[in-house]
Amino acid sequence: PASTSPHFAGDLKGARLHDMASKSSQELPKRDQGTFKTVMKCYEQKQYKKGLRSAEQILKKNPNHGETLAMKGLILNCLKRKGEAEQFAKKGLFANLKSHVCWHVYGLIHRSERRYQDAIKCYQNALKYDKDNLLILKDLSMLQIQRKDHDGFQETRRKILLLKSDQRINWIAYAVGNHLLGDYSKCLHILDTFIKTLDSNKVWDYQESEMFLYRNAVLQDKGDTKAALEDLNKIQKDVRDIQYVLQTKAKLYMQLGNNSKAADCYKSLLEINNENMAYHHGLQQAKGLSPALDQKGNQTYTPDQIKQLSQMYLSIAESDKYCSYAKRFPLSFTTGNQFREVCDSYMRSKLRKGVPSLFRELKALYQDPQKVATIESLVIGYYNNLKHIQAFSPKDPKGSETPNVLLWVIYSLASHYEFKKKPLKALELIAEGIEHTPTAIDLYVLKARTYKHNQDFQKAYEILNYARELDLADRYLNTKCVRYAFRAGKVSDAERIVKLFLRESDTLDTLFEMQAMWYELAAAKCHLKAKDYARALTSLYSVDKHFEDIYEDQFDFHTWCLRKTTLRAYVDMLRYQETLRGHRFFKKAGLLIVSTYVDIYDNLSTSTQTKKSSTLGEQSTKPLTAKERRALKKRQKRLAAKAKKREEAKKEAERNRENNLHNNNANDQNSNSQESQLKQRLKESIPDGKKLAADPKPLEAATKMVQQLQKYAPNDLETHLCAAKVYSRKNKHLLHLQAIKRALIIHQKQNSNSRTSDHPTPTTIHPELHSSIVSLTKAIRGQDQDKPGPADKESKALAPLIKKIFTLEAEQMDAFPKSNQTLLNFNDAFLDSNQNSLPHRTAAARVRVSLGASSSDALEAIGTLERLQNVTVTDALEAYKFINTLNLDEKQVTDIRTRLHAMFPLTPEFQPPAP
């Protein structure tokens, strides 16, 4: 076969020499033909052991019968004997190269191993010898849609439809194929042709209902809004999903500008579910009551809008007293005394009920300083009045509230102070609340959160663990405690706590099977903090494996969705799978993988330099020369080859051991043995962190993940910052420049201060971007020729051209230094433009050091910490870590730590040393 796959190369070498063998060697006697039919039947009925015995019975008499050898391989594959299965399938194909059965079986084995491209080639070869085989055509179409080969899928489904036009699924699948290709007219024609064949007198069931709605969805994708609306009105009586019909009609009416009818649809939807925010927002938009945005991005309403909204939601609240949204939403558009009255009523109701999520509901209002002041004054008033007269206000009867109300007022006020970065006040109130009710778990959780936000992870874990022990049946607390344990570096405690909600027989590997990505990400961060790269990469690549499994799991739905006619959901799933890796969990894992490999590369370069310096007795800290890098590269290749050889030998030994185990225990039905085998297979599917961490080319591994992030998370700033780090170390200057340009565009969109600017300016540049720009400019200008990293003759030959391209690009962007501007002056201009931002000042200080400035100059760039605005504890810690790398005397460091301790009294790193 025409194929470049390694699975074909060499496997069938010389097979064509057997092509001239007589057909009689592949024809079975009548008795054996009956036995072969039994083999096929046993495979279809999943009676694998019986089928295996029947196949062996045939092979005793006909050892070279290709189709029997292939079927034996297929049955062995179903029995998880992968190595033997592939060998028998190859033998069968070698014996009968013109058998569609042999090619089909070989394709099925490739499919089971997720080698879809090889499986497709096998199916296509099988069709050469039996072009009208429906089973092979169906299998081929499933692989084509799995591989997103929409053209191939459409053509294969067309052939199936011509062969079997009396089956509903074939019409539907062909229509879907045209829909995915964007041929909406043809898709509609196919659906209409099929619908005409249906019995018009029949009462439509769910499947017909879904088909009508799918046809309507195709009209919407085509952009024919008017026709889609007319069709929806026509089929409404035959459709079961009334809620979807109303939602779609409201959307289409809005697109056509018929807001009054759209409002009627949204009112009908609110009668079904009055807590759905999307319905409320749609109703507001239909009535022209949506807010405008001011220059700061805050929502603003006109007086007329406020009046209409007040009347509308007063009416909704009166008609349904249980509608929480109707009581909560007026908080967002009312102001002044009206806001105070609405907020007072809403908070009193929630506090009486003891709702812990009250502050979370009000948090969205904290963008408005006036509303924050109103909320604070109300809660303080509640607190004082409840302590003295046990009522919300002096106007209320004395003792009208229960003692429990004071507890939730304390909790809300403490949450307010914690959010406003006043941790000491928050802790004082929490202590009072715990004294009032020692078993109030929410207060302990808030206390732990306060310490966590101040980076005291050890104390936060201890407090939350105490809260967890107050209610051992609370799964939420168990999960939170595991995360806090990882932050505190308590790996063994985290593993012990998470196992409390697993079965006794389960191990931590079960979490991999459960796809507990929150656990794996938390564990990875903890291991990275401890520089345990192997365990960190095991967790991170486990997340990557989960997304691969999720993508592969769609395979089971290709036939099911077509058969059950859940076509709208099916098309949505196919489209979602194309952006699956844009999920936040994958982005987090991908960014951490890149960061890990960058650290491994930096440590490898540093350790190599240190080792060479100690060997030569030199104290120089110069980076590796090109000759030394080439020697290091050769050594890494040699070690990698040895490691690969050892790994292959280990796998071969494991394969032989597994085969022996199966041969010796073929009839063993012991459940414990089966469970242990399942656990063993689960363990083998978990990524090998040690092997990943020992990758001799860490930057190449990082680049692979960067490319995935650029594909699936192109609008994420962190994606391009990571790409810049990797390409900087690889000396890929144009790719480095590309990453910076993309990051600048994204940062400009995110930065509210640059809305009127055509180009990002130094005042709007992200601090990491500034450092990356300086690093790239320094390398291009030839000031960083000794920088360690991959280099070759081709790169040196292209240096003048790269410099020219960089100069042309940099001149068009204000974020880059001008050709006549020194990097020190450019950095000083950046510092002057960001005087009040600690992250920017820290970045400028780092750049000064990289440009050869003294420690005192770097410290001067950071400036006086107390005068800076909006300093967070994270920013302060980053600055303090950098200050500790400078050659400062102990007195200066102590003075800085003392000032930081005054700003962040709970942070352990800023605590004065014990006497």
PDB file of C-alpha atoms in Angstrom, residues 571-699:
ATOM      1  CA  VAL A 571     -22.894  19.579  15.917  1.00  0.00           C
ATOM      2  CA  ASP A 572     -22.301  21.715  19.007  1.00  0.00           C
ATOM      3  CA  MET A 573     -20.100  18.950  20.435  1.00  0.00           C
ATOM      4  CA  LEU A 574     -18.056  18.700  17.227  1.00  0.00           C
ATOM      5  CA  ARG A 575     -17.501  22.464  17.234  1.00  0.00           C
ATOM      6  CA  TYR A 576     -16.641  22.503  20.922  1.00  0.00           C
ATOM      7  CA  GLN A 577     -14.058  19.741  20.454  1.00  0.00           C
ATOM      8  CA  GLU A 578     -12.149  22.032  18.082  1.00  0.00           C
ATOM      9  CA  THR A 579     -11.612  24.510  20.939  1.00  0.00           C
ATOM     10  CA  LEU A 580     -11.511  21.975  23.774  1.00  0.00           C
ATOM     11  CA  ARG A 581      -7.958  22.803  24.786  1.00  0.00           C
ATOM     12  CA  GLY A 582      -8.946  26.426  25.277  1.00  0.00           C
ATOM     13  CA  HIS A 583     -10.324  25.361  28.674  1.00  0.00           C
ATOM     14  CA  ARG A 584      -8.758  27.106  31.668  1.00  0.00           C
ATOM     15  CA  PHE A 585      -7.453  23.845  33.145  1.00  0.00           C
ATOM     16  CA  PHE A 586      -5.491  23.066  29.985  1.00  0.00           C
ATOM     17  CA  LYS A 587      -4.166  26.629  29.815  1.00  0.00           C
ATOM     18  CA  LYS A 588      -3.000  26.461  33.425  1.00  0.00           C
ATOM     19  CA  ALA A 589      -1.319  23.091  32.886  1.00  0.00           C
ATOM     20  CA  GLY A 590       0.267  24.213  29.618  1.00  0.00           C
ATOM     21  CA  LEU A 591       1.712  27.398  31.112  1.00  0.00           C
ATOM     22  CA  LEU A 592       3.139  25.444  34.045  1.00  0.00           C
ATOM     23  CA  ILE A 593       4.660  22.843  31.686  1.00  0.00           C
ATOM     24  CA  VAL A 594       6.421  25.596  29.737  1.00  0.00           C
ATOM     25  CA  SER A 595       7.599  27.253  32.949  1.00  0.00           C
ATOM     26  CA  THR A 596       8.900  23.909  34.248  1.00  0.00           C
ATOM     27  CA  TYR A 597      10.912  23.132  31.144  1.00  0.00           C
ATOM     28  CA  VAL A 598      12.333  26.666  31.094  1.00  0.00           C
ATOM     29  CA  ASP A 599      13.498  26.176  34.703  1.00  0.00           C
ATOM     30  CA  ILE A 600      14.994  22.774  33.811  1.00  0.00           C
ATOM     31  CA  TYR A 601      16.869  24.357  30.897  1.00  0.00           C
ATOM     32  CA  ASP A 602      18.142  27.243  33.045  1.00  0.00           C
ATOM     33  CA  ASN A 603      19.271  24.847  35.780  1.00  0.00           C
ATOM     34  CA  LEU A 604      20.951  22.594  33.202  1.00  0.00           C
ATOM     35  CA  SER A 605      22.861  25.517  31.708  1.00  0.00           C
ATOM     36  CA  THR A 606      23.843  26.818  35.152  1.00  0.00           C
ATOM     37  CA  SER A 607      24.956  23.418  36.453  1.00  0.00           C
ATOM     38  CA  THR A 608      27.011  22.757  33.313  1.00  0.00           C
ATOM     39  CA  GLN A 609      28.777  26.094  33.682  1.00  0.00           C
ATOM     40  CA  THR A 610      29.392  25.483  37.391  1.00  0.00           C
ATOM     41  CA  LYS A 611      30.765  21.998  36.754  1.00  0.00           C
ATOM     42  CA  LYS A 612      33.130  23.245  34.050  1.00  0.00           C
ATOM     43  CA  SER A 613      34.312  26.146  36.185  1.00  0.00           C
ATOM     44  CA  SER A 614      35.053  23.873  39.146  1.00  0.00           C
ATOM     45  CA  THR A 615      36.890  21.413  36.905  1.00  0.00           C
ATOM     46  CA  LEU A 616      39.097  24.116  35.403  1.00  0.00           C
ATOM     47  CA  GLY A 617      39.543  25.896  38.693  1.00  0.00           C
ATOM     48  CA  GLU A 618      38.058  29.083  37.313  1.00  0.00           C
ATOM     49  CA  GLN A 619      35.766  31.501  39.088  1.00  0.00           C
ATOM     50  CA  SER A 620      34.424  33.062  35.890  1.00  0.00           C
ATOM     51  CA  THR A 621      30.657  33.142  35.433  1.00  0.00           C
ATOM     52  CA  LYS A 622      30.805  33.446  31.633  1.00  0.00           C
ATOM     53  CA  PRO A 623      28.147  31.493  29.726  1.00  0.00           C
ATOM     54  CA  LEU A 624      28.940  28.457  27.567  1.00  0.00           C
ATOM     55  CA  THR A 625      30.742  29.052  24.301  1.00  0.00           C
ATOM     56  CA  ALA A 626      29.413  27.629  21.031  1.00  0.00           C
ATOM     57  CA  LYS A 627      31.968  24.784  21.185  1.00  0.00           C
ATOM     58  CA  GLU A 628      30.938  23.900  24.749  1.00  0.00           C
ATOM     59  CA  ARG A 629      27.279  23.966  23.775  1.00  0.00           C
ATOM     60  CA  ARG A 630      27.932  21.559  20.904  1.00  0.00           C
ATOM     61  CA  ALA A 631      29.787  19.210  23.270  1.00  0.00           C
ATOM     62  CA  LEU A 632      26.922  19.409  25.757  1.00  0.00           C
ATOM     63  CA  LYS A 633      24.425  18.689  22.996  1.00  0.00           C
ATOM     64  CA  LYS A 634      26.355  15.580  21.894  1.00  0.00           C
ATOM     65  CA  ARG A 635      26.567  14.347  25.482  1.00  0.00           C
ATOM     66  CA  GLN A 636      22.834  14.867  25.971  1.00  0.00           C
ATOM     67  CA  LYS A 637      22.083  12.930  22.778  1.00  0.00           C
ATOM     68  CA  ARG A 638      24.298  10.072  23.931  1.00  0.00           C
ATOM     69  CA  LEU A 639      22.600   9.913  27.316  1.00  0.00           C
ATOM     70  CA  ALA A 640      19.159  10.116  25.700  1.00  0.00           C
ATOM     71  CA  ALA A 641      20.000   7.218  23.366  1.00  0.00           C
ATOM     72  CA  LYS A 642      21.120   5.096  26.319  1.00  0.00           C
ATOM     73  CA  ALA A 643      17.998   5.978  28.282  1.00  0.00           C
ATOM     74  CA  LYS A 644      15.806   5.129  25.290  1.00  0.00           C
ATOM     75  CA  LYS A 645      17.536   1.775  24.872  1.00  0.00           C
ATOM     76  CA  ARG A 646      17.009   0.948  28.559  1.00  0.00           C
ATOM     77  CA  GLU A 647      13.358   1.978  28.316  1.00  0.00           C
ATOM     78  CA  GLU A 648      12.773  -0.204  25.249  1.00  0.00           C
ATOM     79  CA  ALA A 649      14.377  -3.189  26.967  1.00  0.00           C
ATOM     80  CA  LYS A 650      12.204  -2.588  30.012  1.00  0.00           C
ATOM     81  CA  LYS A 651       9.066  -2.398  27.861  1.00  0.00           C
ATOM     82  CA  GLU A 652       9.993  -5.590  26.021  1.00  0.00           C
ATOM     83  CA  ALA A 653      10.519  -7.430  29.305  1.00  0.00           C
ATOM     84  CA  GLU A 654       7.186  -6.111  30.581  1.00  0.00           C
ATOM     85  CA  ARG A 655       5.460  -7.206  27.362  1.00  0.00           C
ATOM     86  CA  ASN A 656       6.890 -10.704  27.654  1.00  0.00           C
ATOM     87  CA  ARG A 657       5.882 -10.898  31.296  1.00  0.00           C
ATOM     88  CA  GLU A 658       2.333  -9.808  30.413  1.00  0.00           C
ATOM     89  CA  ASN A 659       2.093 -12.374  27.607  1.00  0.00           C
ATOM     90  CA  ASN A 660       3.317 -15.134  29.917  1.00  0.00           C
ATOM     91  CA  LEU A 661       0.796 -14.049  32.516  1.00  0.00           C
ATOM     92  CA  HIS A 662      -2.027 -14.316  29.989  1.00  0.00           C
ATOM     93  CA  ASN A 663      -0.860 -17.671  28.653  1.00  0.00           C
ATOM     94  CA  ASN A 664      -0.491 -19.182  32.120  1.00  0.00           C
ATOM     95  CA  ASN A 665      -3.791 -17.839  33.438  1.00  0.00           C
ATOM     96  CA  ALA A 666      -6.045 -18.005  30.383  1.00  0.00           C
ATOM     97  CA  ASN A 667      -8.881 -19.614  32.353  1.00  0.00           C
ATOM     98  CA  ASP A 668      -8.380 -17.714  35.584  1.00  0.00           C
ATOM     99  CA  GLN A 669     -11.601 -15.867  36.505  1.00  0.00           C
ATOM    100  CA  ASN A 670     -10.395 -14.597  39.858  1.00  0.00           C
ATOM    101  CA  SER A 671     -11.871 -11.108  40.430  1.00  0.00           C
ATOM    102  CA  ASN A 672      -8.897  -9.967  42.510  1.00  0.00           C
ATOM    103  CA  SER A 673      -6.548 -10.816  39.646  1.00  0.00           C
ATOM    104  CA  GLN A 674      -8.705  -8.847  37.206  1.00  0.00           C
ATOM    105  CA  GLU A 675      -8.788  -5.868  39.548  1.00  0.00           C
ATOM    106  CA  SER A 676      -5.013  -5.927  39.948  1.00  0.00           C
ATOM    107  CA  GLN A 677      -4.622  -6.033  36.164  1.00  0.00           C
ATOM    108  CA  LEU A 678      -6.917  -3.015  35.833  1.00  0.00           C
ATOM    109  CA  LYS A 679      -4.869  -1.141  38.414  1.00  0.00           C
ATOM    110  CA  GLN A 680      -1.667  -2.087  36.596  1.00  0.00           C
ATOM    111  CA  ARG A 681      -3.020  -0.798  33.282  1.00  0.00           C
ATOM    112  CA  LEU A 682      -4.167   2.390  35.006  1.00  0.00           C
ATOM    113  CA  LYS A 683      -0.689   2.893  36.456  1.00  0.00           C
ATOM    114  CA  GLU A 684       0.891   2.374  33.045  1.00  0.00           C
ATOM    115  CA  SER A 685      -1.357   5.027  31.479  1.00  0.00           C
ATOM    116  CA  ILE A 686      -0.135   7.710  33.924  1.00  0.00           C
ATOM    117  CA  PRO A 687       2.660   9.840  32.381  1.00  0.00           C
ATOM    118  CA  ASP A 688       6.211   9.043  33.515  1.00  0.00           C
ATOM    119  CA  GLY A 689       7.422  12.254  35.148  1.00  0.00           C
ATOM    120  CA  LYS A 690      11.014  11.074  35.568  1.00  0.00           C
ATOM    121  CA  LYS A 691      11.336  10.405  31.867  1.00  0.00           C
ATOM    122  CA  LEU A 692       9.722  13.754  31.022  1.00  0.00           C
ATOM    123  CA  ALA A 693      11.998  15.660  33.393  1.00  0.00           C
ATOM    124  CA  ALA A 694      15.061  13.921  31.925  1.00  0.00           C
ATOM    125  CA  ASP A 695      14.271  15.153  28.414  1.00  0.00           C
ATOM    126  CA  PRO A 696      17.635  16.173  26.899  1.00  0.00           C
ATOM    127  CA  LYS A 697      15.910  18.930  24.925  1.00  0.00           C
ATOM    128  CA  PRO A 698      13.709  20.770  27.428  1.00  0.00           C
ATOM    129  CA  LEU A 699      13.247  23.791  25.152  1.00  0.00           C
TER     130      LEU A 699
END
